[in-house]
Short mmCIF file of C-alpha atoms in Angstrom, two decimals:
data_model
loop_
_atom_site.label_atom_id
_atom_site.label_comp_id
_atom_site.label_asym_id
_atom_site.label_seq_id
_atom_site.Cartn_x
_atom_site.Cartn_y
_atom_site.Cartn_z
CA ARG R 1 40.02 20.45 -41.37
CA ARG R 2 40.39 19.39 -37.78
CA GLY R 3 37.71 20.92 -35.50
CA SER R 4 35.38 22.21 -38.24
CA ALA R 5 31.58 21.95 -37.78
CA PRO R 6 30.00 18.77 -39.16
CA SER R 7 27.25 18.72 -41.73
CA ALA R 8 23.72 18.24 -40.35
CA ALA R 9 23.03 15.65 -43.02
CA ALA R 10 26.02 13.47 -42.15
CA PRO R 11 24.83 10.10 -40.78
CA PRO R 12 25.91 9.27 -37.23
CA PRO R 13 28.17 6.26 -36.61
CA ARG R 14 26.30 2.96 -36.14
CA HIS R 15 27.29 -0.03 -34.03
CA GLY R 16 29.98 -2.00 -35.83
CA ALA R 17 31.09 0.90 -38.02
CA ALA R 18 34.26 2.86 -37.35
CA ALA R 19 34.00 6.42 -36.13
CA SER R 20 35.28 8.30 -39.15
CA SER R 21 34.93 12.05 -39.13
CA SER R 22 37.03 14.93 -40.31
CA SER R 23 35.19 17.35 -38.05
CA GLY R 24 35.84 16.15 -34.52
CA GLY R 25 34.10 12.75 -34.57
CA SER R 26 30.52 13.87 -33.78
CA SER R 27 27.33 14.52 -35.66
CA GLY R 28 23.98 16.06 -34.73
CA VAL R 29 21.54 13.52 -33.28
CA SER R 30 17.92 14.53 -32.89
CA ALA R 31 15.18 12.47 -31.20
CA GLY R 32 11.87 14.19 -31.59
CA GLY R 33 13.02 17.59 -30.36
CA SER R 34 15.64 16.34 -27.88
CA GLY R 35 19.20 16.89 -29.04
CA VAL R 36 22.35 14.84 -28.39
CA SER R 37 25.07 16.71 -30.22
CA GLY R 38 28.87 16.99 -30.29
CA GLY R 39 31.51 18.99 -32.09
CA GLY R 40 34.48 19.94 -30.02
CA GLY R 41 32.83 19.89 -26.58
CA SER R 42 32.45 17.23 -23.92
CA GLY R 43 29.31 15.89 -25.63
CA GLY R 44 31.25 15.32 -28.85
CA THR R 45 34.07 13.59 -26.97
CA ALA R 46 31.60 11.25 -25.28
CA ALA R 47 29.88 10.39 -28.54
CA ALA R 48 33.20 9.83 -30.29
CA SER R 49 34.50 7.69 -27.43
CA ALA R 50 31.36 5.52 -27.59
CA ALA R 51 31.74 5.13 -31.32
CA SER R 52 35.51 4.37 -31.02
CA ALA R 53 34.83 1.73 -28.39
CA ALA R 54 32.29 0.10 -30.66
CA ALA R 55 34.78 0.18 -33.50
CA ARG R 56 37.54 -1.38 -31.40
CA GLU R 57 35.18 -4.20 -30.43
CA GLU R 58 34.69 -4.93 -34.12
CA GLY R 59 38.44 -4.75 -34.84
CA ALA R 60 38.31 -1.52 -36.86
CA PRO R 61 40.90 1.21 -36.16
CA ALA R 62 39.66 4.47 -34.71
CA GLU R 63 41.19 7.40 -32.82
CA ALA R 64 40.09 7.80 -29.21
CA GLU R 65 39.61 11.55 -29.54
CA GLY R 66 37.72 11.35 -32.82
CA GLY R 67 40.15 13.66 -34.59
CA GLU R 68 41.78 11.23 -37.06
CA GLU R 69 40.02 9.32 -39.80
CA GLY R 70 39.96 5.53 -39.67
CA GLU R 71 41.06 4.72 -43.18
CA SER R 72 39.94 1.13 -43.19
CA SER R 73 36.49 1.99 -41.86
CA GLY R 74 36.22 4.95 -44.20
CA ASP R 75 37.06 2.76 -47.14
CA SER R 76 34.62 0.06 -46.13
CA GLY R 77 31.93 2.69 -45.55
CA SER R 78 32.52 4.24 -48.95
CA GLU R 79 32.37 0.86 -50.65
CA GLY R 80 29.08 0.06 -48.91
CA SER R 81 30.25 -3.39 -47.70
CA PHE R 82 29.20 -4.74 -44.29
CA SER R 83 30.77 -7.42 -42.18
CA ASN R 84 28.80 -10.19 -40.47
CA ASP R 85 28.96 -8.31 -37.17
CA GLU R 86 27.59 -5.18 -38.81
CA ARG R 87 24.70 -7.16 -40.24
CA ALA R 88 24.04 -8.59 -36.76
CA ASP R 89 23.91 -5.06 -35.36
CA GLU R 90 21.50 -4.12 -38.11
CA ASP R 91 19.28 -7.05 -37.18
CA ARG R 92 19.36 -6.03 -33.52
CA ALA R 93 18.30 -2.51 -34.48
CA CYS R 94 15.35 -3.92 -36.38
CA ASP R 95 14.22 -5.53 -33.13
CA TRP R 96 13.90 -2.05 -31.59
CA PHE R 97 12.57 0.07 -34.42
CA SER R 98 9.58 -0.24 -36.69
CA PRO R 99 10.33 0.66 -40.33
CA SER R 100 8.09 3.20 -41.98
CA GLU R 101 8.04 4.77 -45.41
CA ASP R 102 7.06 8.11 -43.89
CA VAL R 103 10.22 8.35 -41.76
CA SER R 104 13.67 8.91 -43.18
CA GLU R 105 16.53 6.51 -42.54
CA GLN R 106 18.53 9.34 -40.99
CA TYR R 107 15.76 9.96 -38.47
CA ILE R 108 15.74 6.24 -37.58
CA ARG R 109 19.51 6.32 -37.09
CA ASN R 110 19.28 9.35 -34.84
CA VAL R 111 16.67 7.68 -32.66
CA GLU R 112 18.74 4.49 -32.64
CA LEU R 113 21.82 6.30 -31.42
CA PHE R 114 19.84 8.16 -28.74
CA HIS R 115 18.45 4.84 -27.59
CA SER R 116 21.89 3.19 -27.63
CA LEU R 117 23.21 5.96 -25.38
CA ASN R 118 20.37 5.19 -22.88
CA GLY R 119 18.81 8.57 -23.60
CA PHE R 120 15.21 7.49 -23.04
CA ASP R 121 16.09 5.57 -19.88
CA THR R 122 17.92 8.61 -18.51
CA LEU R 123 14.99 10.93 -19.21
CA ILE R 124 12.49 8.58 -17.59
CA ALA R 125 14.69 8.00 -14.55
CA ARG R 126 15.09 11.77 -14.04
CA ILE R 127 11.35 12.19 -13.45
CA ALA R 128 11.44 10.77 -9.92
CA LEU R 129 14.93 11.92 -8.94
CA PRO R 130 15.39 14.78 -6.47
CA PRO R 131 15.15 17.67 -6.71
CA LEU R 132 11.72 17.10 -8.21
CA LEU R 133 10.86 19.07 -11.32
CA ASN R 134 7.56 20.79 -11.98
CA LEU R 135 4.96 19.16 -14.21
CA THR R 136 5.93 21.28 -17.19
CA ALA R 137 9.48 19.94 -16.98
CA VAL R 138 8.14 16.41 -16.61
CA GLN R 139 6.23 16.85 -19.86
CA MET R 140 9.44 18.04 -21.53
CA LEU R 141 11.20 14.90 -20.34
CA LEU R 142 8.46 12.76 -21.84
CA ARG R 143 8.24 14.67 -25.10
CA PRO R 144 11.11 12.84 -26.92
CA LEU R 145 9.54 9.47 -26.21
CA ILE R 146 6.11 10.73 -27.28
CA ARG R 147 7.53 12.16 -30.50
CA VAL R 148 9.30 8.95 -31.56
CA LYS R 149 6.62 6.49 -30.44
CA GLU R 150 5.68 5.75 -34.07
CA VAL R 151 9.14 4.41 -34.95
CA LEU R 152 9.52 2.20 -31.88
CA LYS R 153 8.26 -1.33 -32.02
CA LYS R 154 5.31 -2.09 -29.79
CA ALA R 155 7.20 -4.31 -27.34
CA VAL R 156 9.90 -1.66 -26.88
CA LEU R 157 7.38 1.15 -26.43
CA GLN R 158 5.39 -0.91 -23.94
CA ALA R 159 8.50 -1.47 -21.83
CA TYR R 160 9.20 2.26 -21.81
CA VAL R 161 5.58 3.07 -20.94
CA ARG R 162 5.70 0.78 -17.92
CA ARG R 163 8.84 2.55 -16.73
CA VAL R 164 7.09 5.89 -17.24
CA GLU R 165 4.18 4.71 -15.10
CA GLN R 166 6.51 3.60 -12.31
CA ALA R 167 8.49 6.84 -12.43
CA LEU R 168 5.36 9.03 -12.39
CA THR R 169 3.89 7.05 -9.49
CA ALA R 170 7.04 7.67 -7.47
CA TYR R 171 7.00 11.32 -8.56
CA VAL R 172 3.44 11.88 -7.36
CA GLN R 173 4.14 10.23 -4.02
CA ALA R 174 7.18 12.45 -3.45
CA LEU R 175 5.48 15.67 -4.60
CA SER R 176 5.18 18.24 -1.80
CA ASP R 177 2.07 20.27 -1.04
CA GLU R 178 3.83 23.50 -1.97
CA SER R 179 4.97 22.11 -5.30
CA LEU R 180 1.49 20.81 -6.06
CA LYS R 181 -0.05 24.16 -5.14
CA ALA R 182 2.06 25.86 -7.82
CA GLU R 183 0.64 23.62 -10.57
CA ASP R 184 -2.43 24.94 -12.35
CA ARG R 185 -5.32 22.93 -13.73
CA LYS R 186 -4.23 23.38 -17.36
CA THR R 187 -0.78 21.92 -16.72
CA ILE R 188 -2.27 18.83 -15.11
CA ALA R 189 -4.76 18.49 -17.96
CA ASP R 190 -1.95 18.78 -20.54
CA LEU R 191 0.00 16.05 -18.75
CA HIS R 192 -3.05 13.80 -18.86
CA LYS R 193 -3.41 14.40 -22.60
CA SER R 194 0.24 13.58 -23.23
CA LEU R 195 0.00 10.39 -21.21
CA ASP R 196 -3.22 9.44 -22.98
CA ALA R 197 -1.48 9.69 -26.34
CA LEU R 198 1.54 7.70 -25.17
CA PHE R 199 -0.37 4.93 -23.39
CA ASP R 200 -2.91 4.64 -26.20
CA HIS R 201 -0.20 4.15 -28.81
CA ALA R 202 1.58 1.52 -26.69
CA ARG R 203 -1.54 -0.69 -26.74
CA LEU R 204 -0.82 -2.25 -23.37
CA PRO R 205 -3.51 -4.70 -22.28
CA ASP R 206 -3.74 -2.88 -18.95
CA GLY R 207 -2.65 0.52 -20.25
CA ALA R 208 -5.93 2.29 -19.50
CA LEU R 209 -5.94 0.78 -16.01
CA LEU R 210 -2.39 2.01 -15.36
CA LEU R 211 -3.35 5.47 -16.59
CA ASP R 212 -6.41 5.47 -14.33
CA ARG R 213 -4.20 4.60 -11.37
CA LEU R 214 -1.95 7.54 -12.15
CA ARG R 215 -4.91 9.90 -12.35
CA LEU R 216 -6.30 8.58 -9.08
CA ALA R 217 -2.92 8.90 -7.37
CA LEU R 218 -2.67 12.54 -8.40
CA ALA R 219 -6.30 13.17 -7.38
CA LEU R 220 -5.63 11.66 -3.96
CA LYS R 221 -2.55 13.83 -3.59
CA CYS R 222 -4.71 16.87 -4.30
CA LEU R 223 -7.37 15.78 -1.80
CA ARG R 224 -4.77 15.48 0.94
CA THR R 225 -3.33 18.95 0.50
CA PRO R 226 -4.47 21.83 2.74
CA ASN R 227 -5.13 23.99 -0.32
CA LEU R 228 -8.88 24.22 -1.02
CA GLU R 229 -8.47 24.77 -4.76
CA LYS R 230 -6.40 21.62 -5.14
CA ARG R 231 -8.79 19.62 -2.95
CA LEU R 232 -11.69 20.68 -5.15
CA GLN R 233 -9.66 19.76 -8.22
CA GLY R 234 -8.88 16.32 -6.80
CA LEU R 235 -12.54 15.72 -5.94
CA SER R 236 -13.55 16.77 -9.45
CA GLU R 237 -11.08 14.26 -10.91
CA VAL R 238 -12.52 11.47 -8.76
CA LYS R 239 -16.06 12.35 -9.88
CA ASP R 240 -14.94 12.34 -13.53
CA MET R 241 -13.42 8.90 -13.06
CA ILE R 242 -16.66 7.65 -11.50
CA GLN R 243 -18.76 8.94 -14.38
CA LEU R 244 -16.38 7.49 -16.97
CA SER R 245 -16.40 4.14 -15.22
CA LEU R 246 -20.20 4.05 -15.02
CA ARG R 247 -20.56 4.95 -18.70
CA LYS R 248 -18.13 2.22 -19.73
CA GLN R 249 -19.88 -0.26 -17.48
CA GLU R 250 -23.22 0.69 -18.99
CA TYR R 251 -21.76 0.12 -22.44
CA LEU R 252 -20.42 -3.28 -21.43
CA ASP R 253 -23.81 -4.24 -20.02
CA SER R 254 -25.54 -3.19 -23.24
CA VAL R 255 -23.08 -5.26 -25.30
CA GLU R 256 -23.75 -8.20 -23.02
CA ARG R 257 -27.51 -7.84 -23.48
CA ILE R 258 -27.17 -7.64 -27.26
CA GLU R 259 -24.95 -10.72 -27.35
CA ARG R 260 -27.40 -12.63 -25.17
CA ALA R 261 -30.34 -11.62 -27.36
CA ASN R 262 -28.46 -12.66 -30.51
CA ALA R 263 -27.59 -16.00 -28.95
CA GLU R 264 -31.21 -16.64 -28.02
CA ARG R 265 -32.40 -15.67 -31.49
CA GLU R 266 -29.84 -17.93 -33.16
CA ARG R 267 -30.51 -20.70 -30.64
CA ARG R 268 -26.90 -21.07 -29.66
CA PRO R 269 -25.33 -21.08 -26.18
CA HIS R 270 -24.29 -17.67 -24.90
CA ARG R 271 -20.84 -17.36 -23.37
CA SER R 272 -21.35 -14.77 -20.65
CA GLY R 273 -18.65 -12.14 -20.34
CA GLY R 274 -16.96 -12.80 -23.68
CA THR R 275 -16.69 -9.32 -25.16
CA GLY R 276 -17.39 -7.65 -21.83
CA VAL R 277 -14.41 -9.19 -20.07
CA LEU R 278 -12.05 -8.22 -22.86
CA LEU R 279 -13.24 -4.62 -22.80
CA GLN R 280 -13.38 -4.40 -19.03
CA MET R 281 -9.72 -5.30 -18.66
CA GLY R 282 -8.76 -1.91 -20.07
CA HIS R 283 -10.32 0.44 -17.52
CA SER R 284 -11.08 0.88 -13.85
CA SER R 285 -14.38 -0.84 -13.19
CA PRO R 286 -16.85 0.56 -10.63
CA GLU R 287 -15.81 -2.19 -8.25
CA LEU R 288 -12.16 -1.13 -8.44
CA LEU R 289 -13.12 2.50 -7.84
CA VAL R 290 -15.21 1.54 -4.81
CA GLU R 291 -12.27 -0.43 -3.44
CA TRP R 292 -9.95 2.54 -4.02
CA ILE R 293 -12.34 5.02 -2.34
CA GLU R 294 -12.62 2.79 0.72
CA ARG R 295 -8.93 1.96 0.88
CA GLU R 296 -7.79 5.58 0.62
CA GLY R 297 -10.53 6.92 2.93
CA VAL R 298 -11.88 9.50 0.49
CA VAL R 299 -15.08 10.08 2.49
CA GLU R 300 -13.02 10.51 5.65
CA LEU R 301 -10.84 13.08 3.88
CA ILE R 302 -13.93 15.12 2.97
CA PHE R 303 -15.82 14.90 6.26
CA GLY R 304 -12.85 14.71 8.60
CA GLU R 305 -10.95 17.44 10.40
CA ALA R 306 -10.33 19.39 7.19
CA LEU R 307 -14.08 19.71 6.53
CA HIS R 308 -15.10 22.51 4.18
CA GLU R 309 -18.59 23.33 2.97
CA GLU R 310 -17.50 23.65 -0.67
CA LEU R 311 -16.16 20.10 -0.66
CA VAL R 312 -19.33 18.83 0.99
CA ARG R 313 -21.54 20.48 -1.62
CA ARG R 314 -19.63 18.75 -4.41
CA CYS R 315 -19.26 15.25 -2.93
CA VAL R 316 -22.82 13.96 -3.39
CA GLU R 317 -21.80 11.98 -6.49
CA VAL R 318 -19.18 10.08 -4.49
CA LEU R 319 -21.61 9.27 -1.66
CA GLY R 320 -24.34 8.29 -4.12
CA PHE R 321 -21.89 6.09 -6.03
CA LEU R 322 -21.00 4.20 -2.85
CA ALA R 323 -24.68 3.83 -1.93
CA GLN R 324 -25.63 2.56 -5.39
CA ARG R 325 -22.86 -0.04 -5.25
CA GLY R 326 -23.99 -1.17 -1.78
CA HIS R 327 -20.95 0.19 0.07
CA MET R 328 -22.55 2.98 2.10
CA ASP R 329 -22.76 1.71 5.68
CA SER R 330 -23.77 2.97 9.12
CA ARG R 331 -20.24 4.10 9.91
CA LEU R 332 -20.00 6.40 6.90
CA LEU R 333 -23.55 7.69 7.37
CA GLY R 334 -22.78 8.50 11.00
CA LEU R 335 -19.59 10.24 9.94
CA VAL R 336 -21.50 12.46 7.54
CA TRP R 337 -24.22 13.23 10.09
CA ARG R 338 -21.75 14.11 12.86
CA ALA R 339 -20.08 16.56 10.51
CA SER R 340 -23.18 18.77 10.90
CA LEU R 341 -23.15 18.85 14.70
CA ASP R 342 -21.92 22.00 16.45
CA LYS R 343 -20.89 23.56 13.15
CA HIS R 344 -21.51 26.90 11.53
CA GLU R 345 -24.86 27.27 9.78
CA THR R 346 -23.22 27.25 6.33
CA VAL R 347 -21.57 23.90 7.09
CA LYS R 348 -24.86 22.51 8.39
CA GLN R 349 -26.63 23.65 5.25
CA ALA R 350 -24.05 21.91 3.04
CA VAL R 351 -24.21 18.65 5.03
CA TYR R 352 -28.01 18.70 5.10
CA GLY R 353 -28.10 19.21 1.35
CA ALA R 354 -25.77 16.26 0.80
CA LEU R 355 -27.85 14.02 3.06
CA ALA R 356 -31.09 15.05 1.35
CA ASP R 357 -29.66 14.18 -2.06
CA LEU R 358 -28.16 10.95 -0.74
CA SER R 359 -31.47 9.71 0.70
CA ALA R 360 -32.74 8.68 -2.74
CA HIS R 361 -29.91 6.10 -3.01
CA LEU R 362 -29.87 4.67 0.51
CA PRO R 363 -31.16 1.18 1.31
CA LEU R 364 -34.07 0.87 3.73
CA PRO R 365 -32.03 0.24 6.92
CA LEU R 366 -29.94 3.36 6.29
CA LEU R 367 -33.07 5.37 5.46
CA ASP R 368 -34.49 4.41 8.86
CA GLU R 369 -31.19 5.30 10.49
CA LEU R 370 -31.05 8.72 8.84
CA TYR R 371 -34.69 9.30 9.81
CA ALA R 372 -33.78 8.59 13.42
CA TYR R 373 -30.95 11.15 13.20
CA ILE R 374 -33.38 13.79 11.90
CA GLN R 375 -35.96 12.94 14.57
CA SER R 376 -33.30 13.51 17.24
CA ILE R 377 -33.25 17.25 16.43
CA PRO R 378 -35.50 19.10 18.91
CA PHE R 379 -38.19 21.27 17.30
CA ALA R 380 -36.85 24.24 19.24
CA GLU R 381 -33.59 23.98 17.26
CA TYR R 382 -35.27 23.85 13.87
CA THR R 383 -34.29 26.40 11.27
CA ALA R 384 -35.16 26.91 7.64
CA HIS R 385 -32.20 24.64 6.73
CA THR R 386 -33.50 21.86 9.00
CA LEU R 387 -36.92 22.11 7.37
CA THR R 388 -35.25 21.89 3.95
CA LEU R 389 -33.46 18.73 5.09
CA LEU R 390 -36.73 17.23 6.31
CA ARG R 391 -38.44 18.01 3.01
CA GLY R 392 -35.58 16.65 0.87
CA PHE R 393 -35.33 13.51 2.96
CA ALA R 394 -39.10 12.99 2.75
CA VAL R 395 -39.03 13.26 -1.05
CA GLY R 396 -36.00 10.97 -1.40
CA GLY R 397 -37.15 8.43 1.17
CA ILE R 398 -40.77 8.13 0.05
CA SER R 399 -39.83 7.81 -3.62
CA SER R 400 -36.94 5.43 -2.96
CA ALA R 401 -37.05 2.11 -4.76
CA HIS R 402 -36.05 0.50 -1.44
CA ASN R 403 -39.15 1.80 0.34
CA PRO R 404 -41.65 -1.09 0.49
CA LEU R 405 -45.11 -0.72 -0.97
CA LYS R 406 -48.59 -0.85 0.54
CA GLU R 407 -48.93 -1.51 4.27
CA GLU R 408 -45.22 -1.46 5.15
CA ARG R 409 -44.47 1.76 3.29
CA ARG R 410 -42.64 4.45 5.26
CA TRP R 411 -44.12 7.94 5.04
CA TYR R 412 -40.98 9.74 6.11
CA GLY R 413 -41.37 13.28 7.46
CA LEU R 414 -45.16 13.66 7.26
CA ALA R 415 -45.70 13.27 11.01
CA GLU R 416 -42.95 15.78 11.83
CA LEU R 417 -44.37 18.35 9.42
CA TRP R 418 -47.83 17.95 10.96
CA GLN R 419 -46.42 18.59 14.42
CA LEU R 420 -44.36 21.56 13.24
CA MET R 421 -47.38 23.36 11.79
CA ALA R 422 -49.33 23.14 15.05
CA ASP R 423 -49.73 26.17 17.33
CA ALA R 424 -48.04 24.28 20.15
CA ALA R 425 -44.79 23.76 18.20
CA PRO R 426 -41.90 25.80 19.72
CA VAL R 427 -41.02 27.44 16.39
CA SER R 428 -41.62 30.81 14.80
CA ALA R 429 -44.82 31.65 12.95
CA GLU R 430 -42.89 31.80 9.68
CA LEU R 431 -41.47 28.31 10.18
CA ARG R 432 -44.90 27.01 11.21
CA SER R 433 -46.43 28.36 8.03
CA ALA R 434 -43.54 26.99 5.94
CA ALA R 435 -44.03 23.51 7.44
CA ALA R 436 -47.73 23.61 6.50
CA SER R 437 -46.82 24.59 2.93
CA VAL R 438 -44.29 21.76 2.64
CA LEU R 439 -46.83 19.26 3.95
CA ALA R 440 -49.43 20.50 1.46
CA ASP R 441 -46.94 20.14 -1.41
CA LEU R 442 -46.07 16.59 -0.40
CA LEU R 443 -49.72 15.55 -0.12
CA ALA R 444 -50.40 16.97 -3.60
CA TRP R 445 -47.61 14.72 -4.89
CA PRO R 446 -48.95 11.49 -6.49
CA ASN R 447 -46.57 9.37 -4.39
CA CYS R 448 -48.37 10.57 -1.25
CA ALA R 449 -51.91 10.12 -2.60
CA PRO R 450 -52.62 7.23 -0.18
CA GLN R 451 -52.05 9.62 2.73
CA ARG R 452 -54.57 12.26 1.65
CA GLN R 453 -57.62 10.60 3.14
CA PRO R 454 -56.02 9.94 6.58
CA MET R 455 -54.73 13.51 6.63
CA LEU R 456 -58.20 14.89 5.85
CA GLY R 457 -59.50 13.04 8.90
CA GLN R 458 -56.77 14.60 11.04
CA CYS R 459 -57.69 18.05 9.74
CA ILE R 460 -61.35 17.57 10.73
CA ALA R 461 -60.32 16.41 14.20
CA GLN R 462 -58.04 19.44 14.56
CA LEU R 463 -60.83 21.81 13.55
CA SER R 464 -63.22 20.13 15.99
CA ALA R 465 -60.70 20.75 18.79
CA GLY R 466 -60.36 24.38 17.74
CA SER R 467 -56.57 24.09 17.54
CA SER R 468 -54.28 25.40 14.77
CA VAL R 469 -57.35 26.43 12.81
CA VAL R 470 -55.70 28.72 10.27
CA GLN R 471 -53.00 26.26 9.23
CA THR R 472 -55.49 23.37 9.24
CA LEU R 473 -57.98 25.15 7.00
CA ARG R 474 -55.22 26.03 4.52
CA LEU R 475 -53.99 22.45 4.50
CA LEU R 476 -57.55 21.12 4.09
CA ARG R 477 -58.11 23.38 1.11
CA ALA R 478 -54.79 22.38 -0.47
CA ILE R 479 -55.55 18.67 -0.10
CA LEU R 480 -59.01 19.08 -1.65
CA SER R 481 -57.46 21.02 -4.54
CA SER R 482 -55.19 18.06 -5.32
CA PHE R 483 -58.18 15.96 -6.33
CA PRO R 484 -59.39 16.26 -9.95
CA CYS R 485 -62.69 17.94 -10.83
CA LYS R 486 -63.86 14.80 -12.58
CA PRO R 487 -63.32 11.27 -11.28
CA ARG R 488 -60.45 9.31 -12.78
CA LYS R 489 -59.28 5.74 -12.58
CA LYS R 490 -58.63 4.92 -8.90
CA THR R 491 -59.05 8.62 -8.02
CA ASP R 492 -62.17 10.30 -6.64
CA SER R 493 -63.23 13.75 -7.70
CA ALA R 494 -63.07 16.74 -5.37
CA ALA R 495 -66.89 16.81 -5.15
CA ALA R 496 -66.97 13.16 -4.09
CA VAL R 497 -64.38 13.80 -1.41
CA LEU R 498 -66.34 16.75 -0.06
CA GLU R 499 -69.48 14.63 0.05
CA TRP R 500 -67.58 11.93 1.92
CA LEU R 501 -66.34 14.50 4.47
CA VAL R 502 -69.87 15.80 5.01
CA GLN R 503 -71.36 12.36 5.49
CA HIS R 504 -68.65 10.67 7.54
CA HIS R 505 -66.98 13.59 9.36
CA ASN R 506 -69.84 16.12 9.60
CA LEU R 507 -67.73 18.76 7.84
CA LEU R 508 -70.41 21.47 7.67
CA GLN R 509 -71.26 21.22 11.35
CA VAL R 510 -67.58 21.40 12.30
CA PHE R 511 -67.08 24.42 10.06
CA PHE R 512 -70.03 26.41 11.43
CA ASN R 513 -69.18 25.54 15.03
CA GLU R 514 -65.71 26.91 14.45
CA PHE R 515 -67.21 29.97 12.81
CA LEU R 516 -69.30 30.66 15.94
CA THR R 517 -66.23 30.18 18.11
CA TYR R 518 -64.32 32.66 15.99
CA HIS R 519 -67.21 35.15 16.12
CA ARG R 520 -67.37 35.02 19.90
CA ALA R 521 -63.62 35.45 20.24
CA ALA R 522 -63.57 38.39 17.84
CA THR R 523 -66.51 40.09 19.60
CA GLY R 524 -64.87 39.71 22.98
CA ARG R 525 -61.61 41.13 21.67
CA LEU R 526 -63.41 44.12 20.19
CA GLU R 527 -65.26 44.83 23.45
CA ALA R 528 -61.96 44.69 25.34
CA LEU R 529 -60.42 47.22 22.99
CA THR R 530 -63.34 49.66 23.24
CA ALA R 531 -63.70 49.46 27.02
#
């Protein structure tokens, strides 16, 4: 029956066995959804030739074209006897495959033949070869290996996974901006899931670290593209990696604390870093992420020539992460500040918002430096966004853990707000009133309680001079309202504060003098109108 179709259940030829087939010398070989099949075509000829060559090496007769039956091999196969060489081949196969009761022997043989024909190596190598495929095709190339990962021994699977990592790294580096633009978020997420499953099953000691490097490489590729959507996607991936790294680090620190406490309770020496070091080997630590961000110039990519307000609004986590790890310096702070100069108001607003949020994480020298940048803005150029920056920076700087206590404490922004609310400030009436409201809110804040008494003295002096009376009276009332009705621990009551103002600052006399001044001014204005 020369040329007839083979049965799907017929076992493929193994190394050391003769290629005996009455149907063209080929049988269907399936590896997890990837097919290597013959039966009259070039694929069947190749499979039969490989099997015939193996048979000739073992001394068994076989036809080169796979059309004639090898009687001696057929007889030996039917009798179930194996030569020493065949047993050696069987032992070599056991080195590659992990036996399982849930997987049929035929399935193992199919995977073995696909592996012997370098099928997995060919699929992996194709990933980085030009012309580059899209990510969907890359997932298809990886699918056979993912599907058969359970039957491969760990050492074999680990070797394949390392080749996959190398091929994907080369693929990402060679990927063009246009090709990356065509990939949607779901496709990239699906690729990450597939790689997670493959790397997790391989149990490489540094598997999670290799996977993190792949994710970071793809995120960096997205950040460097001119497409805004991809840049936002790359930034989001970096932020996710930062959060994951911080959570894992927090877990490691908690394990370390528990181990130390147990050691102290049991009165035994504690080996620092025991469990923590083992766990930390498997992921990108915060230190490695900081090194990667600095090496690849992520901040420069965001605030450089391709600056966009949407990226700036979403990058606070990256800047805060660098500041918390002690890697935010004057150069980067200056880069962020200069990004707001001579830019559209929307860009300024985004940069100011990022700086205001960042101020809570900055060390004291950088807080002073940022304060100097803000003070360099002339009052005549102030807008509502500048006032928002001043308020956010004041909140972040005053409440910062780096701000010293007591006499050396910095009261960022209070002096500027006081000057902005004055009649002499070259700003609009609306901005003047807004500055007074911001100052009142800050002084009502418990963190600024030590500044209430000095500010009350300034208000009395301002009223005595007859300057900025309306704003000063409103501020004075707001400050007095921040005191409780009844005295508390370390806090005077509002009545006690009023009594202090009357006795030490002659509050009533100042108030009535200002009232007479107002009455005379109003009377003169009325006479001028009626004349």
